[in-house]
XYZ file of N, CA and C in Angstrom:
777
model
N -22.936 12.970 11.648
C -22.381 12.548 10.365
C -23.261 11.448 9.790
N -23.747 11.608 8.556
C -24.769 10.392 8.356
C -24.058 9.020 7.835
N -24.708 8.357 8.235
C -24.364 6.763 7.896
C -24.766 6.113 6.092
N -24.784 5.132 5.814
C -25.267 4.163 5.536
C -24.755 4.601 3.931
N -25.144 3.824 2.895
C -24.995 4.170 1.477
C -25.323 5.137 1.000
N -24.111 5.694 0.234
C -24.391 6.739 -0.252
C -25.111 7.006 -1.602
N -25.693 8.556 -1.687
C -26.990 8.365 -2.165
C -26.398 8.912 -3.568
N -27.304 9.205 -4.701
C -27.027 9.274 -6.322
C -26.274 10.483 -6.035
N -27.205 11.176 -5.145
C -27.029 13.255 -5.143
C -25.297 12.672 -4.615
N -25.080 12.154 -3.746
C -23.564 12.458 -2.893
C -22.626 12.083 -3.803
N -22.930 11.030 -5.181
C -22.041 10.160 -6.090
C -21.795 11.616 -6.684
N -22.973 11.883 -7.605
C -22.768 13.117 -8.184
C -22.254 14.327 -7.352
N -21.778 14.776 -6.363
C -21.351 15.672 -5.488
C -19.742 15.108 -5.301
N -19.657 13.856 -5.576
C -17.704 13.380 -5.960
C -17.907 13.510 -7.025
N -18.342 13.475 -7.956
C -18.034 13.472 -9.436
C -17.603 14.862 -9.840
N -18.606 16.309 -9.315
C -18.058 17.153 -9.286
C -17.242 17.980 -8.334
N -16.552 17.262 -7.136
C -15.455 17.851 -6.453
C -14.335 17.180 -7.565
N -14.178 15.729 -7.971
C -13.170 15.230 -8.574
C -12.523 16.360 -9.801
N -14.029 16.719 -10.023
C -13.766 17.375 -11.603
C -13.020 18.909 -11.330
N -13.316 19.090 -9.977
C -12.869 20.655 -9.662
C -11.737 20.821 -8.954
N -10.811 19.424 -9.103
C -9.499 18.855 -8.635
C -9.459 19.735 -7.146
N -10.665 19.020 -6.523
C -10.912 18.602 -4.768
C -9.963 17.681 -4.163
N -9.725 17.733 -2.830
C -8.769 16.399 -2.664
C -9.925 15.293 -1.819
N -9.920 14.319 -1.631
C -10.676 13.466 -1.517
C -11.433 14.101 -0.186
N -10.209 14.784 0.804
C -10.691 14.894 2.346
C -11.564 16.390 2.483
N -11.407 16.783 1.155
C -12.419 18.656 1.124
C -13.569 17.837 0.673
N -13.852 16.698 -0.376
C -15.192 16.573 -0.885
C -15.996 15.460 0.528
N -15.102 15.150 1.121
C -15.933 14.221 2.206
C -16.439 15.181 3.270
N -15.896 16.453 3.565
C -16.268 17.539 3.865
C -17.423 18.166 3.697
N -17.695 18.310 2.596
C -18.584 19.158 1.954
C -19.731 18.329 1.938
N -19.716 16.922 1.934
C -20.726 16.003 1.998
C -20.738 15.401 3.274
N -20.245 15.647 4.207
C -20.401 15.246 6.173
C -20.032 13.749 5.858
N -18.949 13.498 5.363
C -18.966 12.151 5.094
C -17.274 11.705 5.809
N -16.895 10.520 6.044
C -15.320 10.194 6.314
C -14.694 10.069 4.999
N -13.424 10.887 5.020
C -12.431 10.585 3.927
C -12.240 9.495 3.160
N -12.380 8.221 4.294
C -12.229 6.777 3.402
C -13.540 6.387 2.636
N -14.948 6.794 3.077
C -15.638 6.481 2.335
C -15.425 7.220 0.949
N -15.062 8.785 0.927
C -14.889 8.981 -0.504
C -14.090 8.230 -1.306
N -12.938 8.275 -0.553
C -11.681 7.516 -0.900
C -11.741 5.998 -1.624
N -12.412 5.107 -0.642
C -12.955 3.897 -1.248
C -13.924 3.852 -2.195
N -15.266 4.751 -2.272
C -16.064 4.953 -3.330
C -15.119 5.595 -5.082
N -14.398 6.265 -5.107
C -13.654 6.635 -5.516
C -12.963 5.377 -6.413
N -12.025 4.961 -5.465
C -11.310 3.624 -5.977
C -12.124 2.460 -6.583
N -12.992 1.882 -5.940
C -13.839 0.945 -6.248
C -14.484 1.376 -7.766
N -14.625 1.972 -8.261
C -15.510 3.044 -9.177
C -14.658 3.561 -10.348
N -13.238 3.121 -11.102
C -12.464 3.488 -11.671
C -11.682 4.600 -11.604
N -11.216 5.194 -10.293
C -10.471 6.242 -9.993
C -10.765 7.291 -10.118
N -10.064 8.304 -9.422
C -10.280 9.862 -9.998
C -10.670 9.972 -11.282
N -9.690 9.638 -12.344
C -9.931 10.019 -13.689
C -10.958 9.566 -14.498
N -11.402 7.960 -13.846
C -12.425 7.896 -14.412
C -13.822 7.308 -13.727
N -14.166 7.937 -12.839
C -15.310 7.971 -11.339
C -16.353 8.720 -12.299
N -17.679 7.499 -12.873
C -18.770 8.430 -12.917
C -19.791 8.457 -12.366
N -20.638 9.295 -11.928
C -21.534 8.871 -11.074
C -22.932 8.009 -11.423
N -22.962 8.338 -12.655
C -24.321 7.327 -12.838
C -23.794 5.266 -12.624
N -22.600 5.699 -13.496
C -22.462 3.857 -13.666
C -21.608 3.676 -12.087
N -21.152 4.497 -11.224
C -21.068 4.097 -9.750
C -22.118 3.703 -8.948
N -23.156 4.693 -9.365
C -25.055 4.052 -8.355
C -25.185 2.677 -9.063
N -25.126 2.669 -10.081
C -25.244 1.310 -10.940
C -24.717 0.075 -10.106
N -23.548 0.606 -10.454
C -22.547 -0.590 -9.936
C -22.766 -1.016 -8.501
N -22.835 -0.035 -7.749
C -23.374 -0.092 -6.307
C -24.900 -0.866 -6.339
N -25.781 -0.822 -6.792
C -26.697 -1.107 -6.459
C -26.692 -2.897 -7.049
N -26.010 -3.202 -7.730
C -25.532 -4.170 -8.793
C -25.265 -5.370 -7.993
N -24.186 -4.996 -6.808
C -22.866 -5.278 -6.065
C -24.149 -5.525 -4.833
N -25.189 -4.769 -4.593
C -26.109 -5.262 -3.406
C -26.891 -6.076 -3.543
N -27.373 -6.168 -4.657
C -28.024 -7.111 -5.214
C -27.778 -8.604 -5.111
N -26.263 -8.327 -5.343
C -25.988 -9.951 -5.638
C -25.094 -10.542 -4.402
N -24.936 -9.561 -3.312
C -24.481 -10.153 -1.779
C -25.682 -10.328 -1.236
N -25.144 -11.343 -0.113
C -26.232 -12.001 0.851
C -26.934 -10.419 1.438
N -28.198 -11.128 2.257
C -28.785 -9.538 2.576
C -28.003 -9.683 4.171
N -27.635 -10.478 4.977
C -26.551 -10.576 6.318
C -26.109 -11.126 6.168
N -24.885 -10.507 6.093
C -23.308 -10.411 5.941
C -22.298 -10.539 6.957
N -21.952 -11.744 7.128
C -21.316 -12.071 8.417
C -20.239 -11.445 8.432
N -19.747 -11.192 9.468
C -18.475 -10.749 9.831
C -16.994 -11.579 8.820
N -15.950 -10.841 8.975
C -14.798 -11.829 7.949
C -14.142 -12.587 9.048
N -14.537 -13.571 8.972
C -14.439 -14.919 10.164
C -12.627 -14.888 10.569
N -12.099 -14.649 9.087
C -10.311 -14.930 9.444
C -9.864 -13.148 10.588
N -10.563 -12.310 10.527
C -10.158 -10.777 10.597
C -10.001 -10.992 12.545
N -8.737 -11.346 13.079
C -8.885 -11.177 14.234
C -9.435 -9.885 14.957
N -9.481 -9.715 16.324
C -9.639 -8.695 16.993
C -8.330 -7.932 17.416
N -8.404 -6.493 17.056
C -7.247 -5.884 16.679
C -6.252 -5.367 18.189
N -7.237 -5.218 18.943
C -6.650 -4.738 20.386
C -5.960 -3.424 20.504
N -4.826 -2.908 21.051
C -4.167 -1.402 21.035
C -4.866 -0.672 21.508
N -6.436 -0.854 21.749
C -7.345 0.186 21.842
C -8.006 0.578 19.850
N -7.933 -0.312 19.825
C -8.369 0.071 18.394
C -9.468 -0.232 17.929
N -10.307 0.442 16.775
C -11.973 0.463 16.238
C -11.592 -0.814 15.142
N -11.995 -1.867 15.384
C -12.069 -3.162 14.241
C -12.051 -2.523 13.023
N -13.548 -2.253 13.461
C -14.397 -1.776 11.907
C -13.728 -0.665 11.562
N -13.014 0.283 11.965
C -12.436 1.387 11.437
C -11.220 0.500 10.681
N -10.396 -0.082 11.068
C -8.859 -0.662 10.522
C -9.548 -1.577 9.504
N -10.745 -2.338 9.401
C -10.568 -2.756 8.237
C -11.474 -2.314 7.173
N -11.899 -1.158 7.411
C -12.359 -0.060 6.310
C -10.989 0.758 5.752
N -10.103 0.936 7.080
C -8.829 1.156 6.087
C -7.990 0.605 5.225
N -7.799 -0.516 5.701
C -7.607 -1.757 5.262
C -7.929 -2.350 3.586
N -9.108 -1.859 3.719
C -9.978 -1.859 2.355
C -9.440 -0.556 1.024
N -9.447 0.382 2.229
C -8.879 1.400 1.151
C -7.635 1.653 0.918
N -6.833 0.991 1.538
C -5.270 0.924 1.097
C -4.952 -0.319 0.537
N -5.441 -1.261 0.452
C -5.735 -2.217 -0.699
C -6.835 -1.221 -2.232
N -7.589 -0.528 -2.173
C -7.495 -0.082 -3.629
C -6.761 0.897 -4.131
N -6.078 1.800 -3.192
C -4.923 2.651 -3.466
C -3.984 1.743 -4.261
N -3.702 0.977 -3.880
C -2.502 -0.113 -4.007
C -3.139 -0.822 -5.843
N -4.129 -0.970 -5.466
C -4.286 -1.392 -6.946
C -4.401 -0.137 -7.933
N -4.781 0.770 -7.702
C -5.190 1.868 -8.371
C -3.528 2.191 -8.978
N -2.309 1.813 -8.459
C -0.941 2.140 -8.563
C -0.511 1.331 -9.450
N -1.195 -0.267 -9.947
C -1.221 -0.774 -10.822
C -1.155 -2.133 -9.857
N -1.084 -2.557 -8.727
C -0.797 -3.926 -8.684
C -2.513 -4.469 -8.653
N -2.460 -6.097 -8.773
C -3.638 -7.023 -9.252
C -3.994 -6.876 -7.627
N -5.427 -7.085 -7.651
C -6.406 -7.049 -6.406
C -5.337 -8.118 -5.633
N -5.650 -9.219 -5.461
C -5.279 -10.755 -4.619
C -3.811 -9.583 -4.021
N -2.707 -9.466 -5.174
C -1.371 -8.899 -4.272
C -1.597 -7.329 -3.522
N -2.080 -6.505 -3.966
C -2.650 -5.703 -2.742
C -3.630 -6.227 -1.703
N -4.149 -6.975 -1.907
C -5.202 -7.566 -0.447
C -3.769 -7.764 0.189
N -2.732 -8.984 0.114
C -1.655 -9.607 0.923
C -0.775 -8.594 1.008
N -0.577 -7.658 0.294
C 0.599 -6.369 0.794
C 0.323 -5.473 2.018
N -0.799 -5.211 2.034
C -1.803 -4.519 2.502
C -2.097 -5.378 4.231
N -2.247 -6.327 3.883
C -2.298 -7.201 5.034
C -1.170 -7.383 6.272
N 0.210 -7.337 5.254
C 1.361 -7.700 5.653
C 1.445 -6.308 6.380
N 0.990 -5.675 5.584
C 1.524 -3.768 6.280
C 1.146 -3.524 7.322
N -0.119 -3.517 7.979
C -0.852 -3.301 8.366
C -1.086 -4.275 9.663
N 0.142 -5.163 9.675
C 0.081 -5.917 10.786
C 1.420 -5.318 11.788
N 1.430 -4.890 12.773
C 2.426 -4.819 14.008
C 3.649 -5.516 13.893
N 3.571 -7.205 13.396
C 5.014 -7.224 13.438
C 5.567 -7.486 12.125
N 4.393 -6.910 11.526
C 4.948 -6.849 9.820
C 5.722 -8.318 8.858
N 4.740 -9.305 9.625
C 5.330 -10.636 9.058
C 3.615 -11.541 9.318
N 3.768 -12.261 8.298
C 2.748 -13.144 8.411
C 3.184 -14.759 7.871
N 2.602 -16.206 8.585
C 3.510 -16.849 7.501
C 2.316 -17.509 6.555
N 1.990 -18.063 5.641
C 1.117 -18.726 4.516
C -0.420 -18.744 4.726
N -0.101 -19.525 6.033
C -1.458 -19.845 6.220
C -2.008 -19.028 7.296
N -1.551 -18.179 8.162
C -2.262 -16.846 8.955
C -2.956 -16.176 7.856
N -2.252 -15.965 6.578
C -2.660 -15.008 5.179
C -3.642 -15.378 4.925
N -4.075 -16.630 4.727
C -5.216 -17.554 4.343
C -6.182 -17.574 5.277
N -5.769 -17.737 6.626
C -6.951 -16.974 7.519
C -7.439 -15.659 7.829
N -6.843 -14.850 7.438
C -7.275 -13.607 7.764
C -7.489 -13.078 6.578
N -7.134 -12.989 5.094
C -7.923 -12.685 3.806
C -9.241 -13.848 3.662
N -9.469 -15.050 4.491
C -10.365 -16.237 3.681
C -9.984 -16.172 2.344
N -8.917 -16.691 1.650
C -8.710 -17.270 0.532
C -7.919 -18.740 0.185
N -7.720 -18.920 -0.369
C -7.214 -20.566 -1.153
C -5.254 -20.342 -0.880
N -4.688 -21.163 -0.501
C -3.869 -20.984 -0.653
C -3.194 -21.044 -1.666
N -3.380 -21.616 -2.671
C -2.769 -20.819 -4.164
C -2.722 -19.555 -4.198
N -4.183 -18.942 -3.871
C -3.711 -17.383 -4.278
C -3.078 -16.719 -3.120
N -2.675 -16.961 -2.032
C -1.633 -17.098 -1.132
C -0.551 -16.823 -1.706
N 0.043 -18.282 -2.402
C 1.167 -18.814 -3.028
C 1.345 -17.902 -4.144
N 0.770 -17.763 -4.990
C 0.508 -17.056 -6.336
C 0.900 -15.852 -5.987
N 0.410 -14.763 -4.640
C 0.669 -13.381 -4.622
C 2.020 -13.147 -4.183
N 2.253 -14.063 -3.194
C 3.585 -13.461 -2.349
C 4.533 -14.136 -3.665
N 4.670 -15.374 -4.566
C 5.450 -14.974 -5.669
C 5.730 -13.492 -6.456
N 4.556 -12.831 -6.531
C 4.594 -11.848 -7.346
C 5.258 -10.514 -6.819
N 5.056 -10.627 -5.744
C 5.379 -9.793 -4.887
C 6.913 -9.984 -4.529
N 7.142 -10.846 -3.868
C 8.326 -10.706 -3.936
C 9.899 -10.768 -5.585
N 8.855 -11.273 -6.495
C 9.418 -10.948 -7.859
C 9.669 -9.847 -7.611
N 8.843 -8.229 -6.555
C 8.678 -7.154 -7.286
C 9.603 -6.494 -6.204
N 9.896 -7.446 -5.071
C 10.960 -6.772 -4.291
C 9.920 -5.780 -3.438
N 8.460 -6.084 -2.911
C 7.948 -5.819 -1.886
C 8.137 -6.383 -0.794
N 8.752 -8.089 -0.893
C 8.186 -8.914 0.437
C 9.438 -9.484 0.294
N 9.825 -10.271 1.566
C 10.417 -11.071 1.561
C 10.752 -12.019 2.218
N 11.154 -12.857 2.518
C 11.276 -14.437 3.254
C 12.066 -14.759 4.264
N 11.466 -15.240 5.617
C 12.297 -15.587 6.486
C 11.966 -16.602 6.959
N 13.062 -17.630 8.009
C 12.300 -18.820 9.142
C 12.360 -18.133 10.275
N 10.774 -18.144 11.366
C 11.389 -18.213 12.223
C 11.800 -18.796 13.691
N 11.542 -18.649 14.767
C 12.384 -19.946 15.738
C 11.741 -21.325 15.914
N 10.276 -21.362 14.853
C 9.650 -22.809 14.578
C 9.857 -22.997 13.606
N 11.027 -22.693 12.115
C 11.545 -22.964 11.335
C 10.403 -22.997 10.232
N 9.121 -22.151 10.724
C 8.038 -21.787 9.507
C 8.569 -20.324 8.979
N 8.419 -20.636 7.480
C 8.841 -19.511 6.338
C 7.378 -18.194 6.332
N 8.144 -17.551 7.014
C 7.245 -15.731 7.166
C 7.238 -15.091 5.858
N 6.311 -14.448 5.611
C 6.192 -13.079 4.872
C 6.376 -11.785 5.693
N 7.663 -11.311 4.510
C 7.861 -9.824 6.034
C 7.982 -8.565 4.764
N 7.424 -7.611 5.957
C 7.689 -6.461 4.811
C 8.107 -5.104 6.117
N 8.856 -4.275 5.548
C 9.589 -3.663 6.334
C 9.925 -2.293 5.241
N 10.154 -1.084 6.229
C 10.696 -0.399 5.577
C 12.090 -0.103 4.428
N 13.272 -1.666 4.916
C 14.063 -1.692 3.900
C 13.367 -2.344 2.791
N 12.395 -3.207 2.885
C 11.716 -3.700 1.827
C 11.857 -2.992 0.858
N 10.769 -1.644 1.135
C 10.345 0.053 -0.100
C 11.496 0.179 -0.800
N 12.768 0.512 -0.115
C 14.198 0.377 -0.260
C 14.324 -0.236 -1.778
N 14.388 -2.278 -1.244
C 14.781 -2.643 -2.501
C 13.937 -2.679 -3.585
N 12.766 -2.447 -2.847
C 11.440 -2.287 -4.175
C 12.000 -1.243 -5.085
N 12.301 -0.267 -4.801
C 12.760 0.813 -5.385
C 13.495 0.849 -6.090
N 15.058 0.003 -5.648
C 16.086 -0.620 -6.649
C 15.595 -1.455 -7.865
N 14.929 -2.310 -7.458
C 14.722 -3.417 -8.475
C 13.531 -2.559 -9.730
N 12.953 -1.733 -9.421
C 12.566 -0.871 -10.197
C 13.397 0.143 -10.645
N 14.169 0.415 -10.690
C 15.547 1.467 -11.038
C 16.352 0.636 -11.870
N 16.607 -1.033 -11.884
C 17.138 -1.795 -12.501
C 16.417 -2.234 -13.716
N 14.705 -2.253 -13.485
C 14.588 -2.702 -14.440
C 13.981 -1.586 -15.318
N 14.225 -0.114 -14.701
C 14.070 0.844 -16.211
C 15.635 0.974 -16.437
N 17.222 0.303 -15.663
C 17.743 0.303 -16.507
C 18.111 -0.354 -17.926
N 17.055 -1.879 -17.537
C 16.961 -2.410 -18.445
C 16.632 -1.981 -19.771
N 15.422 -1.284 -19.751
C 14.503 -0.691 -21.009
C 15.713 0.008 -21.665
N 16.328 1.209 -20.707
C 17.201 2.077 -21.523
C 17.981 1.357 -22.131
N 18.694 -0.259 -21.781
C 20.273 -0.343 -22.640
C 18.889 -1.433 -24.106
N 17.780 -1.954 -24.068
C 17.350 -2.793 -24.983
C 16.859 -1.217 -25.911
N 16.455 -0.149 -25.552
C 16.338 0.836 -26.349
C 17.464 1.657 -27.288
N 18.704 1.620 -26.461
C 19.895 1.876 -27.070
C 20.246 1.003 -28.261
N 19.978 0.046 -27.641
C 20.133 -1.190 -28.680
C 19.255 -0.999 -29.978
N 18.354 -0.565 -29.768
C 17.151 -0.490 -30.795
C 17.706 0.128 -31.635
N 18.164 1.705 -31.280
C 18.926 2.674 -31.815
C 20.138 2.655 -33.044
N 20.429 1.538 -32.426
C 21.809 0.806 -33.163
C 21.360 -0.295 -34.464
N 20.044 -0.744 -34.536
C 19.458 -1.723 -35.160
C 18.452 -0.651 -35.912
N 18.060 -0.114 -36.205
C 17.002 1.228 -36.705
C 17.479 2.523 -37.219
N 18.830 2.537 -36.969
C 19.194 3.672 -37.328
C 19.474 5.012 -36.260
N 20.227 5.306 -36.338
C 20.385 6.837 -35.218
C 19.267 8.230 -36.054
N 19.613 8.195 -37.373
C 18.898 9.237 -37.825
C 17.345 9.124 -37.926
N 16.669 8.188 -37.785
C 15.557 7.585 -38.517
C 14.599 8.076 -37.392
N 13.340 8.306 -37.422
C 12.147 8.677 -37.049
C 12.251 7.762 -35.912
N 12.129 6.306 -36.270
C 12.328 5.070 -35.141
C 13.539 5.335 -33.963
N 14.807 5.662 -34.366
C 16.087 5.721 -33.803
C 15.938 6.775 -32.650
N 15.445 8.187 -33.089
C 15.387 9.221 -31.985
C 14.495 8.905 -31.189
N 13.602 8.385 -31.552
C 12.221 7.820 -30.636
C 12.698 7.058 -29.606
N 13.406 5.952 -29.845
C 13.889 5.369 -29.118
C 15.299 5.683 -28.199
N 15.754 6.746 -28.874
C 17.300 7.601 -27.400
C 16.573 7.985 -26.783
N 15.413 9.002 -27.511
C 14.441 9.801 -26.530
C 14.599 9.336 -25.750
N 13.473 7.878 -25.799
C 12.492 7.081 -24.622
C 14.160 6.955 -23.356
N 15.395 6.323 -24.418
C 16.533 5.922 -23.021
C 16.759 6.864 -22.510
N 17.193 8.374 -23.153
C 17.625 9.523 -22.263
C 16.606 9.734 -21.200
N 15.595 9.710 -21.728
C 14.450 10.289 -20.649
C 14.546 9.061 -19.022
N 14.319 7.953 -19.494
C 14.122 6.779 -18.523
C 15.571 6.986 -17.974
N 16.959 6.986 -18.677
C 18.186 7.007 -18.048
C 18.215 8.050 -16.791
N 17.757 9.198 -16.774
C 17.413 10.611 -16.185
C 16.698 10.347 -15.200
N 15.601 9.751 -14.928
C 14.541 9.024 -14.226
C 14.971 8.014 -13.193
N 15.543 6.973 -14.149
C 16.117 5.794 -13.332
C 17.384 6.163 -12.161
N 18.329 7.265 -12.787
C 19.282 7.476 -12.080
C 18.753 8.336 -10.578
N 17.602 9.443 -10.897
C 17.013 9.997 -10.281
C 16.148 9.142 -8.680
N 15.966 8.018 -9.197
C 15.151 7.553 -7.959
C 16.450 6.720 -7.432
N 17.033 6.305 -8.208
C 18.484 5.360 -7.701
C 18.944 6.633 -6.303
N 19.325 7.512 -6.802
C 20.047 8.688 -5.571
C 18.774 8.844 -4.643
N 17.480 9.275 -5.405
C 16.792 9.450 -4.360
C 16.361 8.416 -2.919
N 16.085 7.313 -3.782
C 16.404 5.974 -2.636
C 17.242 6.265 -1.736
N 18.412 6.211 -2.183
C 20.009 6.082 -1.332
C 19.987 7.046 -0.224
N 19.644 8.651 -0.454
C 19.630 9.208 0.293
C 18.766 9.421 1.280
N 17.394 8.799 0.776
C 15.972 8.614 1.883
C 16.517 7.584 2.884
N 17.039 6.335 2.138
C 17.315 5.619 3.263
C 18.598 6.140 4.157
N 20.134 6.296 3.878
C 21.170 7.177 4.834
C 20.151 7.822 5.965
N 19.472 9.061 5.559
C 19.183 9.780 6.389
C 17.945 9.149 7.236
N 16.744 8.953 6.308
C 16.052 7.860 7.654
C 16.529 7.395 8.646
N 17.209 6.354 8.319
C 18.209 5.271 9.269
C 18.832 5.941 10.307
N 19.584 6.753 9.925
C 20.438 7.460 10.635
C 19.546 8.269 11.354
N 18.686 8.674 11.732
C 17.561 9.026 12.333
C 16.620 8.303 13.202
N 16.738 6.878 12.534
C 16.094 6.258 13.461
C 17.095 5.711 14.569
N 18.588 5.506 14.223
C 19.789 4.886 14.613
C 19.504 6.164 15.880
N 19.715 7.384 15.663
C 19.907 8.314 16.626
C 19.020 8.417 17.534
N 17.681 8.254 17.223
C 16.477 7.979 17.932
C 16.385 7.329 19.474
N 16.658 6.094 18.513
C 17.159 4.590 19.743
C 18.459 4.942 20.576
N 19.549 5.446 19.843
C 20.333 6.025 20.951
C 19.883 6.729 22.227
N 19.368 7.623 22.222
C 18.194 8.508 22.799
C 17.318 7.712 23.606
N 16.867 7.015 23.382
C 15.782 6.320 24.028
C 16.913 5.454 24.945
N 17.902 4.787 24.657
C 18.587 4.086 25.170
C 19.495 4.555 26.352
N 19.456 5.840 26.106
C 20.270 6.802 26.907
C 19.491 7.624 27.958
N 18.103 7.511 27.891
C 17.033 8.069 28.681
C 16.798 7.078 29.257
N 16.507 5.604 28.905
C 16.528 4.555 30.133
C 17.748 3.848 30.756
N 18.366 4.438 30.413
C 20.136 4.192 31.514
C 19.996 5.211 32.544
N 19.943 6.448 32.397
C 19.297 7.890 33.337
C 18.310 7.021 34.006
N 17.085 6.547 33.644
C 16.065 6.856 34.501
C 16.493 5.071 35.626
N 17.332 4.275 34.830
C 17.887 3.145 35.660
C 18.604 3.775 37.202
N 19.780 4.495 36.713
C 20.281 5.683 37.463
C 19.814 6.094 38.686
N 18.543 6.937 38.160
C 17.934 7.502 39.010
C 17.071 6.475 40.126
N 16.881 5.364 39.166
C 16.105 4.399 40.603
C 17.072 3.889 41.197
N 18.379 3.649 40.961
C 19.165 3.148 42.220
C 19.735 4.053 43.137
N 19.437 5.438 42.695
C 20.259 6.142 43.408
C 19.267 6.534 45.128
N 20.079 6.858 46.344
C 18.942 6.484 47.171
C 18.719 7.719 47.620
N 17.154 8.129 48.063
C 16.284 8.888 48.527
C 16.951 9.802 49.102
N 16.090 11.148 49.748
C 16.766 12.230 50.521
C 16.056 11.311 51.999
C-alpha cells in the first residue's frame, strides 16, 4: 500500500470517484490507499460537494510549506495502550474531528468532542483537554460552553471534587431533544409570523409551510429518539443481566468440588 502524500493524479482520482457518487472506502480502493486518508483529504478540502482537485494540491502544498520541516510528535497525545496503533487512533481522531465539523460544528468544539469520545472513560476534566489538544485554556473554556449549550457534554465532580467533561451515550439522547426543542421553537415564532403577515399572503403560506414541515420533522426525531433509546437500554439492561448471570454460574462452578 503506498505511503506518503498524495499525488495531483490520486487528488484528481477523488475528485472523480466523488463525482461518480463513490463512497469514500471504494475510491481508497481503487487508489491502494486507507479509507481515512480519503476521508480526511476529503474533509480538509471542502467536502464531498465541494473537493477540487487542483485547489486541494494547492492547498496541500501551501499547508507544507508553512509547517516546520520536523514535526514533533503532539507532546499532550498520551500513549494509548489496549494493544493499540498511536498513530492509527490519532489519524482517526483527526478524521472524526472533520466529520464533526463538516456536520456544522466550529473546529476548537469538534477537536474537544472528539477527544471526549474517543477516550475509554469518556470524561476528561479542563486541563487533561488542554494537555492532550495543546491549547489555551480559554478555548478549553470557550468549547465545552458551547457544547454543552448544545446538549453534547456535560458536567460532573468527581471523588477529588474536580469538575469532568463527560459524554456518554445518554448525552446523543439529550442532544437530540434539545434539538427537537429548538425546531420547536422555529415552528411556534413561524406560526406567529403567520398571524402577523397574513394567512393568505405569499409571506403567510411560506411561513405554515416552513412550521408544518419542521412540526413533522421535529415530532419525527422526538419519537425517534425515545424509541432508540427504550430499546437500546433495554438491551444493554438485558445484556448485563446475562453477563451477570454467567458469572454467578461460573462462581458456582468454582466452588463446587471436583470428581
Amino acid at each position: 500500500m503506498p505511503g506518503g502524500r498524495l499525488t495531483h493524479e490520486e487528488r484528481r482520482g477523488i475528485a472523480q470517484g466523488l463525482a461518480d457518487g463513490l463512497a469514500y472506502a471504494e475510491i481508497a480502493r481503487r487508489l491502494d490507499r486507507p479509507t481515512s486518508t480519503v476521508t480526511r483529504e476529503v474533509m480538509r478540502n471542502g467536502g464531498p460537494t465541494a473537493y477540487r482537485a487542483d485547489l486541494a494540491h494547492r492547498a496541500t502544498e501551501h499547508r507544507a510549506h508553512r509547517r516546520p520541516r520536523t514535526a514533533s510528535p503532539r507532546v499532550g497525545a498520551p500513549p494509548q495502550g489496549q494493544g493499540r496503533d498511536d498513530e492509527a487512533v490519532r489519524a482517526y481522531e483527526e478524521v472524526f474531528t472533520t466529520v464533526l465539523m463538516a456536520s456544522g460544528a466550529p473546529r476548537m468544539m469538534s477537536r474537544v468532542l472528539a477527544c471526549l469520545t474517543l477516550t475509554d472513560a469518556g470524561s476528561l476534566t479542563a486541563s487533561e483537554l488542554v494537555e492532550r489538544l495543546q491549547v489555551s485554556p480559554a478555548s478549553v473554556s470557550k468549547a465545552v460552553a458551547f457544547l454543552e449549550e448544545q446538549g453534547l457534554i456535560r458536567r460532573e465532580r468527581d471523588e477529588r471534587r474536580r469538575e469532568r467533561y463527560v459524554v456518554d451515550d445518554d448525552v446523543w439522547y439529550q442532544s437530540m431533544m434539545a434539538s427537537a426543542r429548538s425546531t420547536a421553537q422555529i415552528v411556534g415564532t413561524a406560526r406567529d409570523g403567520v398571524a402577523v403577515l397574513g394567512p393568505g399572503t405569499g409571506a403567510g403560506v411560506r411561513l405554515e409551510n416552513i412550521a408544518r414541515f419542521l412540526d413533522f420533522v421535529g415530532e419525527s426525531i422526538t419519537r425517534a429518539a425515545e424509541q432508540a433509546r427504550e430499546i437500546l437500554h433495554s438491551k444493554a439492561d438485558a445484556d448485563q443481566d446475562d453477563r451477570d448471570n454467567q458469572d454467578d454460574r461460573d462462581d458456582e462452578d468454582a466452588r463446587r468440588p471436583g470428581p
